[in-house]
């Protein structure tokens, strides 16, 4: 069919049918403010503070610069290569990583960020082109805390000296970010001296992986993402269920989706593990080894006695036996419940290296306050006596009234003023971490909390000591910045509306836009009086976010123009006529044939054949489309497009309708393609929805059914476009002809879609 080329691109640029869509994220996250300014070295003048996130606490600029060379090495001090004496005492994790392991992580990051293959060596000698990692900073700087480091960039080379190995790793994060921003300056860095350290010991990313099945590969990327901004703690919420009403109002409570992500090989506990995604002891061993090499601790949480439908649906007799109780509340009056929770933790606690465990303990029956308080104190003693571990819980005491005092040794994650009072908790001797909602809560597709975090608000107003951003000076609503019992704070990602409301890629997008601002405030906070304005910060933060080594979930392929891929098959192959050269490969008998009727050439697919592209997927905004002439009698779930992120099907198991499949969920469009007839199918995602076009007319949106009891309605959603294969590599391709396949890196509306499609073919219905 006819080729779309330069003429079409020029026509589109001049066309009056361009569409303007609402921005799906707060305007502040995409600020196109002043042009980003780099740390420009001016001969004879002291160098200004280089930009990193979080900001350097102290910087003394000298003159001139240091440049990364092909001969640069990462040199590890042999005296500390296997770790320092202070490493183990300043982390929740047993067997923390050492300098050699952190150096290996840094080596890989430099390779991806710059293309330079730097060597890691263990030696006490380093040259002017090298990066030297060592410990012992506490000797020369006794006031430097355990995660602090000293960074020197001078004519002797680069030296990072820290108190602990993890502190040295944070120094490499600063260097890595400086290198990323120096890509247009031959990776030249300003000479100077930094003294850098965190103001808060806990900088946490908490994630609900129970209600959204998240594969281990994604969890590794979240670890890479957060450690890039010097977060030091992950907190995984392993079990949960959607909002459950009391039994009288939800008699089918036991049938609702549940998630429990720990899969034991012990038959007593194996049955509770989720079928879609769950992790074995070995999975978690490998994951913890990975995150420790990125400076992170892991806090595991099994939430009881509420949020426990994954257990009570197997044991209805473990629930409170009346119609005014929720089905996910365990009955603490039943000794079997206590025995089960003890047994479950005994089974899995050894899977985790952390010396601190979260027992959850939130949102339980308020009429059983003293019983719940007794439960919490019991497990404080249980973990201390049997496993030499401490526990933490979600702030709950206000909504669990009683006479029993909750043990003050229990670390509290404050999340809501109606459940706990952080000022009062500190007065009673509790350590407190700030995850106060709504500021720290990212809950996709909800109205009560942020769908996308307003990072400008976090950057300008939020602090770990601020529990009320609207009343920051009120001492009854906020703590002192220097409160010793304030351990820190963080970002909490809850997935209350389950996994089907947002894809894995869209979830990552939300988190990645938020963590930079939180990282900034948890490390330095308002004590860093030299912080630049948000308008200057945001563009540089965006460049860092888009260039983090080890991240693939952005799913935004590089493109020289608005067309990412354009295949018209007129050359007898899947040759990309965009500017990018993303040529496809014909596999397993896929061939280009005469389409007949003067329509030129087209791709012919059998059930086993497919065309592979160099790309995986594309996240919004995008437009993807093609002409299709399907054969009759398509197999159920026959694939038009696929990738590791999902599929576009010509039919599903129960209906011959175009269907999107993402993260194990199917989304039916009710569009039926007629056999042996050319038709155009396309979809375009933006602003919280995905338009679906049939024969160039917007016919429907991709939607999911929100089954939350107080909503019960269809809602639009964004799908990630799978573009790895046209057809399927697994032998279930749709059969027939395909032509005019295109991928654009922006949204397209109805009038424009007609214009685009017609330039690929005159085979119009």
XYZ file of C-alpha atoms in Angstrom:
765
model
C 0.000 0.000 0.000
C 1.053 3.577 -0.411
C 3.850 4.840 1.789
C 3.521 7.567 4.375
C 6.647 9.653 4.177
C 7.997 13.159 4.308
C 5.004 14.561 2.448
C 2.595 13.176 5.042
C 4.686 14.352 7.968
C 4.766 17.841 6.533
C 1.052 17.704 5.890
C 0.373 16.619 9.462
C 2.494 19.451 10.786
C 0.418 21.932 8.814
C -2.906 20.215 9.358
C -5.663 21.953 11.253
C -6.998 18.682 12.653
C -4.368 18.357 15.416
C -5.989 17.581 18.766
C -5.254 19.100 22.125
C -5.825 16.825 25.117
C -5.880 17.411 28.830
C -2.632 16.744 30.643
C -3.003 13.455 32.584
C -0.652 14.575 35.347
C -0.493 17.756 37.412
C 0.869 20.621 35.356
C 3.780 21.006 37.727
C 5.272 17.647 36.732
C 5.777 18.757 33.152
C 6.831 22.320 33.715
C 8.612 23.762 30.704
C 10.175 26.499 32.751
C 13.546 28.140 32.275
C 16.050 26.236 30.169
C 17.954 23.815 32.414
C 21.262 25.257 33.493
C 24.276 23.005 33.805
C 27.176 23.495 36.178
C 29.346 25.416 33.721
C 33.006 25.679 34.644
C 34.305 29.228 34.244
C 38.050 29.495 34.102
C 39.536 31.132 37.168
C 36.266 31.106 39.152
C 35.051 28.677 41.855
C 32.665 26.081 40.480
C 28.994 26.400 41.491
C 27.198 23.564 43.265
C 26.497 20.717 40.821
C 22.868 19.636 40.475
C 21.960 16.271 41.978
C 18.850 14.825 43.667
C 18.864 15.042 46.603
C 20.847 18.264 46.737
C 24.337 18.197 48.204
C 24.283 19.435 51.783
C 27.619 21.288 51.522
C 29.792 22.200 48.535
C 33.015 24.152 48.221
C 33.843 24.777 44.590
C 37.384 24.927 43.316
C 38.532 25.661 39.760
C 38.645 23.671 36.528
C 37.157 20.219 35.931
C 37.707 16.453 35.925
C 36.767 14.436 32.824
C 35.807 10.780 32.567
C 38.375 8.918 30.459
C 38.578 5.554 28.739
C 41.340 4.760 31.233
C 39.224 5.657 34.292
C 39.018 2.937 36.924
C 36.932 2.453 40.054
C 39.562 1.771 42.704
C 38.451 0.140 45.950
C 40.550 0.563 49.079
C 41.696 -2.973 50.074
C 41.368 -2.089 53.753
C 37.592 -1.792 53.318
C 36.852 -3.824 50.193
C 34.937 -6.435 52.186
C 33.173 -3.806 54.296
C 33.749 -1.650 57.319
C 33.232 -2.203 61.033
C 30.271 0.175 61.120
C 28.364 -1.383 58.196
C 26.360 -4.021 60.059
C 25.217 -1.803 62.908
C 23.615 0.822 60.700
C 21.102 -1.090 58.612
C 18.073 -3.295 59.210
C 19.635 -5.923 56.956
C 21.910 -8.777 57.924
C 25.070 -9.109 55.831
C 24.935 -5.669 54.155
C 26.783 -5.085 50.903
C 30.422 -4.032 50.912
C 32.499 -1.602 48.858
C 33.367 -4.180 46.187
C 29.705 -4.998 45.601
C 28.735 -1.336 45.441
C 31.613 -0.696 43.038
C 30.253 -3.394 40.722
C 26.836 -1.699 40.712
C 28.475 1.637 39.936
C 30.539 0.078 37.147
C 27.388 -1.195 35.430
C 25.667 2.176 35.834
C 28.562 4.093 34.270
C 28.559 1.720 31.303
C 24.856 2.270 30.626
C 24.905 6.017 31.279
C 28.064 6.905 29.352
C 29.149 3.914 27.290
C 32.517 3.832 29.113
C 33.814 0.429 30.231
C 35.483 1.272 33.515
C 37.471 -1.363 35.376
C 37.025 -2.168 39.070
C 40.282 -2.851 40.914
C 41.190 -3.297 44.563
C 44.217 -1.161 45.318
C 45.435 1.570 47.640
C 46.853 3.518 44.693
C 44.743 5.563 42.316
C 45.561 8.067 39.570
C 44.141 11.425 38.514
C 41.693 9.711 36.118
C 40.334 7.265 38.715
C 37.439 7.146 41.174
C 38.575 5.972 44.604
C 36.204 4.430 47.171
C 37.236 4.193 50.809
C 35.885 4.405 54.362
C 37.087 5.910 57.626
C 35.532 9.370 57.218
C 34.446 9.344 60.864
C 38.082 9.734 61.917
C 38.522 13.075 60.159
C 34.890 14.189 60.507
C 33.408 12.761 63.726
C 30.089 14.598 63.266
C 29.376 12.965 59.891
C 26.543 10.461 60.309
C 26.674 6.828 59.234
C 25.315 7.418 55.709
C 27.394 10.532 55.106
C 30.314 10.817 52.740
C 33.038 13.218 51.639
C 33.461 13.763 47.917
C 36.621 15.304 46.481
C 37.037 16.058 42.781
C 40.509 17.503 42.220
C 43.771 17.114 40.350
C 44.430 13.820 42.161
C 41.235 12.255 40.770
C 37.900 11.584 42.493
C 37.739 10.292 46.040
C 34.647 9.191 47.965
C 35.334 8.584 51.640
C 32.408 7.499 53.786
C 31.585 6.238 57.255
C 29.917 3.071 55.935
C 29.929 1.226 52.626
C 26.359 2.352 52.016
C 27.435 5.951 52.492
C 30.059 5.461 49.787
C 27.349 4.119 47.503
C 25.327 7.307 48.024
C 28.413 9.176 46.880
C 28.409 7.149 43.674
C 24.743 8.132 43.130
C 25.754 11.781 43.205
C 28.597 11.135 40.751
C 26.325 9.120 38.473
C 23.776 11.921 38.297
C 26.506 14.468 37.600
C 27.737 12.301 34.720
C 24.230 11.946 33.281
C 23.818 15.722 33.228
C 27.306 16.182 31.745
C 26.541 14.167 28.614
C 26.795 17.275 26.437
C 30.082 18.317 28.050
C 32.160 15.169 27.396
C 31.385 13.966 30.936
C 33.419 16.742 32.519
C 32.638 17.337 36.207
C 33.411 20.454 38.271
C 36.224 20.189 40.767
C 35.324 20.804 44.354
C 34.602 19.272 47.749
C 31.233 18.017 49.022
C 30.238 17.034 52.513
C 26.935 15.236 52.185
C 24.715 13.389 54.640
C 21.016 12.634 55.258
C 18.988 14.439 57.887
C 16.714 11.426 58.381
C 17.656 7.787 58.915
C 14.627 6.287 57.145
C 13.819 7.248 53.550
C 11.194 4.756 52.511
C 9.180 3.589 49.527
C 6.250 1.484 50.685
C 4.415 -0.518 48.012
C 1.195 -2.496 48.081
C 2.134 -5.490 45.940
C -0.834 -7.509 47.193
C -3.666 -5.829 45.296
C -1.519 -5.293 42.190
C 0.431 -8.356 41.009
C 3.908 -6.951 40.327
C 6.536 -9.311 38.910
C 9.958 -9.547 40.485
C 11.586 -7.881 37.484
C 9.511 -4.758 38.166
C 10.319 -4.810 41.876
C 14.012 -4.750 40.970
C 13.410 -1.683 38.824
C 11.611 0.069 41.691
C 14.663 -0.700 43.821
C 16.944 0.789 41.161
C 14.681 3.834 40.838
C 14.458 4.645 44.530
C 18.118 4.028 45.351
C 19.012 6.465 42.545
C 17.510 9.159 44.814
C 19.131 7.757 47.984
C 16.054 6.054 49.435
C 17.337 3.417 51.829
C 14.229 1.354 52.668
C 11.636 -0.657 50.768
C 8.500 -1.803 52.570
C 6.468 -4.518 50.844
C 2.836 -5.097 51.806
C 2.382 -8.791 50.951
C -1.321 -9.424 51.595
C -4.568 -7.552 51.075
C -7.937 -7.436 49.355
C -10.294 -4.804 47.950
C -12.495 -2.817 50.302
C -14.860 -5.241 51.995
C -18.116 -4.123 53.574
C -19.686 -5.755 56.589
C -21.105 -9.190 55.893
C -24.748 -8.131 55.955
C -24.075 -5.686 53.108
C -21.648 -7.923 51.192
C -22.750 -11.548 51.494
C -20.342 -12.601 48.719
C -17.307 -11.250 50.626
C -15.450 -14.572 50.480
C -15.404 -14.540 46.654
C -13.482 -11.264 46.264
C -9.956 -11.086 44.853
C -7.149 -11.497 47.357
C -3.416 -11.277 47.146
C -0.827 -13.094 49.237
C 2.584 -12.965 47.604
C 4.608 -15.427 49.705
C 4.656 -19.006 48.394
C 5.872 -21.550 50.920
C 6.601 -25.147 50.010
C 5.002 -26.111 53.326
C 1.515 -27.481 52.456
C 0.059 -25.824 55.542
C 0.725 -22.369 54.069
C 1.153 -22.997 50.330
C -2.586 -22.791 49.621
C -2.779 -19.127 50.594
C -0.300 -17.987 47.906
C -1.738 -16.111 44.931
C -1.866 -17.955 41.632
C -1.052 -14.907 39.492
C 2.146 -13.698 41.201
C 3.847 -15.019 44.325
C 7.439 -15.368 45.529
C 9.386 -18.264 46.970
C 12.073 -18.136 49.619
C 14.691 -18.330 46.854
C 13.046 -15.465 44.934
C 13.317 -13.271 48.005
C 16.872 -14.349 48.704
C 17.928 -13.183 45.248
C 15.875 -9.996 45.503
C 17.399 -9.020 48.838
C 20.902 -9.634 47.513
C 20.060 -7.324 44.601
C 18.628 -4.490 46.678
C 21.451 -4.616 49.231
C 23.850 -3.909 46.363
C 21.722 -0.789 45.788
C 21.851 0.420 49.386
C 18.351 -0.706 50.358
C 16.728 -2.468 53.293
C 13.489 -4.449 52.969
C 10.718 -4.304 55.581
C 8.311 -7.242 55.049
C 4.679 -6.827 56.081
C 1.935 -9.399 56.576
C -1.095 -7.370 57.623
C -3.293 -8.923 60.306
C -5.817 -9.064 61.930
C -7.594 -6.922 59.273
C -6.996 -6.969 55.500
C -6.830 -10.747 55.880
C -9.368 -12.073 53.375
C -6.614 -14.159 51.758
C -6.734 -16.253 54.946
C -10.336 -15.937 56.143
C -11.860 -17.016 52.825
C -10.331 -20.443 53.543
C -11.498 -20.305 57.165
C -14.830 -18.472 57.540
C -14.883 -19.610 61.168
C -11.852 -17.365 61.782
C -13.963 -14.270 61.108
C -16.024 -12.410 63.680
C -19.297 -14.278 63.693
C -21.813 -11.511 63.180
C -23.208 -9.626 60.206
C -21.865 -6.249 61.316
C -18.233 -7.391 61.008
C -16.158 -7.356 57.843
C -15.184 -10.649 56.273
C -11.513 -9.695 56.203
C -11.396 -9.139 59.986
C -9.949 -12.070 61.904
C -11.640 -12.918 65.182
C -9.076 -12.240 67.900
C -11.342 -14.055 70.290
C -10.447 -17.276 68.469
C -7.190 -18.860 69.640
C -6.790 -20.554 66.247
C -6.199 -17.115 64.734
C -3.339 -16.326 67.122
C -1.785 -19.747 66.521
C -2.040 -19.318 62.765
C -0.396 -15.889 62.691
C 2.427 -17.147 64.921
C 2.893 -20.204 62.725
C 2.844 -18.209 59.487
C 5.479 -15.769 60.691
C 7.588 -18.630 62.041
C 7.440 -20.181 58.576
C 8.548 -17.074 56.630
C 10.462 -14.769 58.970
C 13.703 -16.526 58.113
C 13.241 -15.558 54.469
C 14.019 -11.957 55.375
C 17.260 -10.308 56.454
C 15.571 -7.362 58.144
C 15.773 -6.978 61.892
C 12.437 -5.114 61.780
C 9.093 -6.584 60.697
C 5.740 -4.892 60.044
C 2.660 -6.626 61.378
C 0.256 -4.108 59.784
C -2.476 -4.034 62.447
C -4.544 -1.228 60.916
C -8.260 -0.690 60.223
C -9.503 -3.374 62.576
C -12.847 -3.562 64.381
C -12.935 -0.449 66.636
C -15.216 -2.235 69.126
C -12.358 -4.609 69.959
C -9.709 -2.035 70.776
C -8.164 -3.678 73.825
C -8.104 -7.070 72.125
C -6.270 -5.551 69.151
C -3.817 -3.744 71.459
C -3.168 -7.022 73.251
C -2.509 -8.655 69.853
C 0.040 -5.982 68.890
C 1.898 -6.214 72.206
C 1.888 -9.995 72.022
C 3.641 -9.951 68.663
C 6.119 -7.371 69.891
C 7.153 -9.892 72.546
C 6.852 -12.852 70.148
C 9.351 -11.422 67.658
C 11.716 -10.140 70.346
C 11.809 -13.443 72.225
C 11.869 -15.880 69.322
C 13.700 -13.999 66.571
C 15.462 -11.028 68.198
C 13.545 -8.670 65.917
C 11.583 -5.493 66.446
C 8.212 -4.711 64.923
C 6.392 -1.764 63.455
C 2.716 -1.136 62.741
C 0.443 1.300 60.977
C -0.804 4.044 63.272
C -4.092 2.751 64.676
C -4.430 3.594 68.355
C -6.981 6.420 67.946
C -9.406 4.075 66.178
C -8.675 1.221 68.572
C -9.673 2.756 71.917
C -8.778 0.829 75.035
C -7.030 0.789 78.383
C -4.050 -1.345 77.307
C -1.084 0.837 76.343
C 0.649 -0.147 73.112
C 4.317 -0.876 73.816
C 6.407 2.227 73.125
C 9.148 0.147 71.496
C 6.870 -0.421 68.505
C 7.819 1.748 65.533
C 4.735 3.472 64.056
C 4.079 4.370 60.423
C 1.697 7.294 60.767
C -0.716 7.479 57.832
C -3.927 9.218 58.880
C -4.886 11.614 61.663
C -8.160 9.788 62.250
C -6.172 6.672 63.150
C -3.184 8.065 65.047
C -1.706 11.321 66.315
C 2.040 11.535 65.570
C 2.649 14.281 68.123
C 0.989 12.210 70.835
C 2.849 9.065 69.749
C 6.203 10.801 70.171
C 5.186 12.071 73.611
C 4.501 8.455 74.576
C 7.940 7.368 73.364
C 7.150 5.821 69.966
C 9.433 6.153 66.983
C 7.383 7.608 64.116
C 7.768 7.594 60.333
C 5.773 10.068 58.235
C 3.582 8.527 55.535
C 0.715 10.905 56.211
C -2.131 10.799 53.713
C -2.931 12.351 51.337
C 0.488 13.981 50.843
C 2.499 10.744 50.865
C -0.202 8.526 49.360
C -0.170 7.565 45.689
C -3.316 5.513 45.004
C -4.041 5.169 41.280
C -7.539 5.964 40.034
C -8.947 7.068 43.363
C -10.662 10.327 44.205
C -9.640 10.347 47.872
C -5.885 10.317 47.268
C -3.408 11.302 44.563
C -3.585 9.523 41.224
C -0.386 11.373 40.339
C 1.561 13.007 43.174
C 1.883 16.793 42.897
C 5.672 16.865 43.078
C 5.747 20.663 43.262
C 3.734 20.521 46.473
C 6.152 17.942 47.877
C 9.195 19.948 46.795
C 7.946 23.233 48.209
C 5.818 22.273 51.239
C 6.304 18.702 52.463
C 8.960 17.647 54.965
C 9.323 14.494 57.064
C 8.472 16.587 60.134
C 5.392 18.165 58.492
C 2.233 16.188 59.121
C -0.086 19.026 58.059
C 1.145 20.966 55.015
C -1.713 23.457 55.405
C -0.711 24.332 58.970
C 3.058 23.830 59.101
C 3.713 26.095 62.095
C 1.171 24.421 64.374
C 3.173 22.423 66.931
C 0.133 20.321 67.792
C 0.006 19.122 64.169
C 3.711 18.815 63.327
C 6.953 17.678 64.917
C 10.225 19.508 65.292
C 12.658 18.905 62.386
C 15.169 17.692 64.991
C 12.804 15.351 66.858
C 14.983 12.309 67.707
C 12.006 9.906 67.567
C 11.126 11.019 64.043
C 12.874 8.379 61.948
C 11.944 9.841 58.566
C 9.180 9.303 56.068
C 8.457 8.366 52.518
C 6.079 7.621 49.689
C 3.362 4.976 49.923
C 1.885 3.398 46.804
C -1.411 1.673 47.527
C -3.416 -0.131 44.853
C -6.855 -0.056 46.412
C -8.681 -0.425 43.089
C -6.773 -3.582 42.209
C -4.405 -4.251 39.347
C -6.861 -3.969 36.489
C -7.301 -0.195 36.865
C -3.714 0.653 35.907
C -1.050 -1.270 34.014
C 2.420 -2.066 35.330
C 3.950 0.529 33.037
C 1.468 3.242 34.031
C 2.031 2.459 37.710
C 5.777 2.877 37.281
C 5.202 6.187 35.522
C 3.261 7.488 38.510
C 5.885 6.388 41.026
C 8.848 7.627 38.993
C 7.407 11.139 38.761
C 7.068 11.332 42.548
C 10.212 9.831 44.047
C 12.616 12.619 43.100
C 10.846 15.247 45.186
C 10.496 12.863 48.138
C 14.161 11.909 47.877
C 15.102 15.575 47.949
C 13.131 16.342 51.093
C 13.978 13.184 53.040
C 17.718 13.668 52.619
C 18.186 17.393 53.147
C 14.748 18.882 53.751
C 14.306 22.535 54.585
C 17.677 22.624 56.330
C 19.283 22.996 52.916
C 18.706 26.716 52.483
C 20.436 26.807 49.085
C 17.820 24.657 47.314
C 16.956 26.057 43.886
C 13.427 26.994 42.851
C 11.070 24.341 41.566
C 11.050 26.006 38.140
C 14.799 25.399 37.836
C 14.691 22.017 39.537
C 11.946 20.355 37.453
C 13.616 20.265 33.981
C 16.853 18.838 35.371
C 14.882 16.360 37.473
C 13.052 15.243 34.333
C 16.321 14.570 32.493
C 17.596 12.484 35.398
C 14.323 10.557 35.653
C 14.427 9.666 31.980
C 18.038 8.411 32.060
C 18.314 6.163 35.111
C 20.514 3.138 34.336
C 18.768 -0.209 34.726
C 15.273 1.104 34.018
C 13.173 -0.310 31.166
C 9.641 0.402 32.423
C 9.540 3.911 30.956
C 8.592 2.319 27.596
C 9.254 5.526 25.664
C 11.403 4.511 22.668
C 13.760 7.042 21.160
C 12.398 8.656 18.020
C 13.692 11.340 15.665
C 10.172 12.388 14.741
C 6.557 11.780 15.649
C 6.563 8.463 13.762
C 8.349 5.771 15.760
C 7.654 2.933 13.286
C 6.104 2.957 9.813
C 5.834 -0.290 7.817
C 4.096 -0.226 4.421
C 5.701 -3.506 3.192
C 6.107 -2.128 -0.343
C 9.796 -3.113 -0.354
C 8.883 -6.739 0.223
C 10.004 -6.568 3.864
C 9.168 -4.852 7.154
C 11.371 -1.853 6.409
C 10.822 1.139 8.669
C 10.177 4.275 6.604
C 10.243 6.540 9.666
C 13.508 8.281 10.484
C 14.429 5.700 13.111
C 15.350 2.561 11.198
C 13.366 0.225 13.455
C 13.142 -2.456 10.768
C 11.118 -5.556 11.508
C 12.054 -9.181 10.903
C 9.766 -11.727 9.219
C 9.663 -14.964 11.230
C 8.304 -18.524 10.853
C 6.977 -18.129 7.328
C 5.628 -14.581 7.529
C 5.771 -13.143 4.034
C 4.968 -10.060 2.014
C 2.471 -10.746 -0.776
C 0.436 -8.897 -3.380
C -2.653 -7.586 -1.600
C -4.689 -7.718 -4.801
C -7.072 -5.178 -6.362
C -4.241 -2.745 -6.919
C -3.618 -2.254 -3.220
C 0.086 -2.990 -3.434
C 1.820 -5.319 -1.009
C 0.837 -6.517 2.447
C 2.082 -8.780 5.231
C 0.557 -12.255 5.290
C 0.363 -14.061 8.615
C -0.375 -17.684 9.433
C -0.983 -18.934 12.964
C 2.746 -19.563 13.520
C 4.236 -16.589 11.695
C 4.932 -13.102 12.989
C 7.025 -9.971 12.489
C 9.328 -8.931 15.320
C 10.301 -5.297 15.886
C 13.244 -3.924 17.893
C 10.877 -2.344 20.439
C 8.881 -3.771 23.349
C 6.021 -1.356 23.995
C 5.152 2.314 24.051
C 3.580 4.138 26.993
C 1.217 7.078 26.594
C 0.943 9.331 24.713
C 0.909 7.266 21.546
C -1.113 6.162 18.531
C -0.874 2.709 16.930
C -2.793 1.509 13.895
C -2.910 -0.759 10.846
C -5.113 -2.145 8.104
C -6.227 -5.759 8.579
C -7.960 -8.243 6.290
C -8.595 -11.233 8.579
C -9.289 -14.746 7.386
C -12.454 -16.472 8.512
C -12.441 -18.793 11.539
C -9.876 -17.066 13.763
C -8.696 -19.051 16.785
C -9.828 -17.765 20.190
C -7.385 -15.212 21.627
C -5.607 -14.897 18.270
C -2.944 -12.197 18.523
C -2.675 -9.066 16.408
C 0.083 -7.423 18.498
C 2.013 -8.616 21.547
C 4.838 -7.838 23.937
C 5.783 -8.734 27.474
C 3.389 -5.998 28.619
C 0.256 -7.285 26.925
C -1.565 -8.177 23.727
C -4.088 -6.913 21.217
C -6.343 -9.838 20.304
C -8.702 -10.212 17.373
C -10.971 -12.267 19.638
C -11.168 -13.593 23.162
C -12.225 -16.922 24.629
C -15.929 -16.089 24.657
C -16.433 -13.480 21.951
C -15.080 -12.661 18.442
C -14.323 -9.102 19.511
C -11.151 -7.021 19.511
C -9.735 -7.345 23.025
C -6.826 -5.808 24.911
C -4.949 -7.985 27.394
C -2.732 -6.420 30.068
C -1.310 -7.868 33.295
C -3.605 -10.886 33.131
C -6.793 -8.871 32.576
C -8.827 -8.682 29.362
C -10.648 -5.558 28.177
C -13.281 -6.209 25.508
C -14.006 -3.451 22.942
C -17.143 -5.053 21.406
C -15.628 -4.422 17.960
C -16.020 -7.341 15.534
C -13.850 -7.495 12.429
C -15.528 -8.945 9.376
C -13.698 -11.844 7.701
C -12.080 -11.293 4.319
C -12.710 -7.540 4.410
C -10.168 -4.747 4.821
C -10.734 -2.615 7.907
C -8.624 -0.164 9.854
C -8.026 -0.683 13.582
C -6.138 1.846 15.716
C -5.872 3.012 19.309
C -4.456 6.124 20.947
C -3.760 6.729 24.633
C -3.663 10.011 26.539
C -5.189 11.821 29.513
C -6.331 8.769 31.454
C -8.001 6.935 28.576
C -7.383 4.911 25.428
C -9.473 5.703 22.347
C -10.207 2.789 20.018
C -10.818 3.564 16.335
C -12.538 1.278 13.860
C -12.419 2.335 10.224
C -11.011 5.671 11.345
C -13.929 6.481 13.612
C -13.539 6.597 17.371
C -15.795 3.738 18.346
C -15.120 3.141 22.028
C -12.668 3.518 24.910
C -10.749 0.846 26.759
C -12.437 0.529 30.123
C -12.430 -1.620 33.225
C -15.223 -2.331 35.656
C -14.574 -0.706 39.024
C -16.006 -3.285 41.415
C -15.423 -1.251 44.574
C -18.678 -1.471 46.496
C -19.331 2.283 46.514
C -18.664 2.760 42.761
C -19.637 -0.268 40.642
C -19.115 1.400 37.273
C -17.089 1.305 34.059
C -14.106 3.649 33.981
C -11.636 4.494 31.233
C -8.006 3.489 31.480
C -4.685 3.746 29.685
C -3.205 0.607 28.172
C 0.430 0.182 27.239
C 0.713 -0.483 23.506
C 2.419 -3.832 22.760
C 4.623 -3.471 19.673
C 7.232 -6.220 20.051
C 5.506 -8.523 17.552
C 2.905 -8.230 14.817
C 1.280 -11.588 15.394
C 2.558 -13.906 18.100
C 5.842 -15.681 18.739
C 3.923 -18.342 20.678
C 2.049 -19.741 17.666
C -1.353 -18.081 17.986
C -1.213 -15.247 15.483
C -4.302 -13.938 13.773
C -4.371 -15.153 10.191
C -4.786 -12.856 7.213
C -3.245 -9.698 5.802
C -1.803 -6.695 7.634
C -0.704 -3.412 6.093
C 0.152 0.181 6.929
C 1.389 -0.522 10.465
C 2.395 2.657 12.295
C 3.400 3.771 15.778
C 3.386 7.466 16.729
C 4.754 8.994 19.918
C 1.770 11.258 20.502
C -2.002 10.951 20.663
C -4.185 11.208 17.564
C -7.846 12.224 17.459
C -10.664 11.189 15.138
C -10.196 13.690 12.332
C -6.465 13.127 12.224
C -6.776 9.336 12.346
C -8.742 9.372 9.106
C -6.018 11.483 7.522
C -3.254 9.142 8.685
C -4.997 5.908 7.692
C -5.916 7.073 4.197
C -2.292 7.824 3.426
C -1.473 4.180 3.935
C -4.122 2.716 1.680
C -6.962 3.357 -0.707
C -8.618 0.163 0.515
C -11.329 2.106 2.265
C -14.618 0.532 3.299
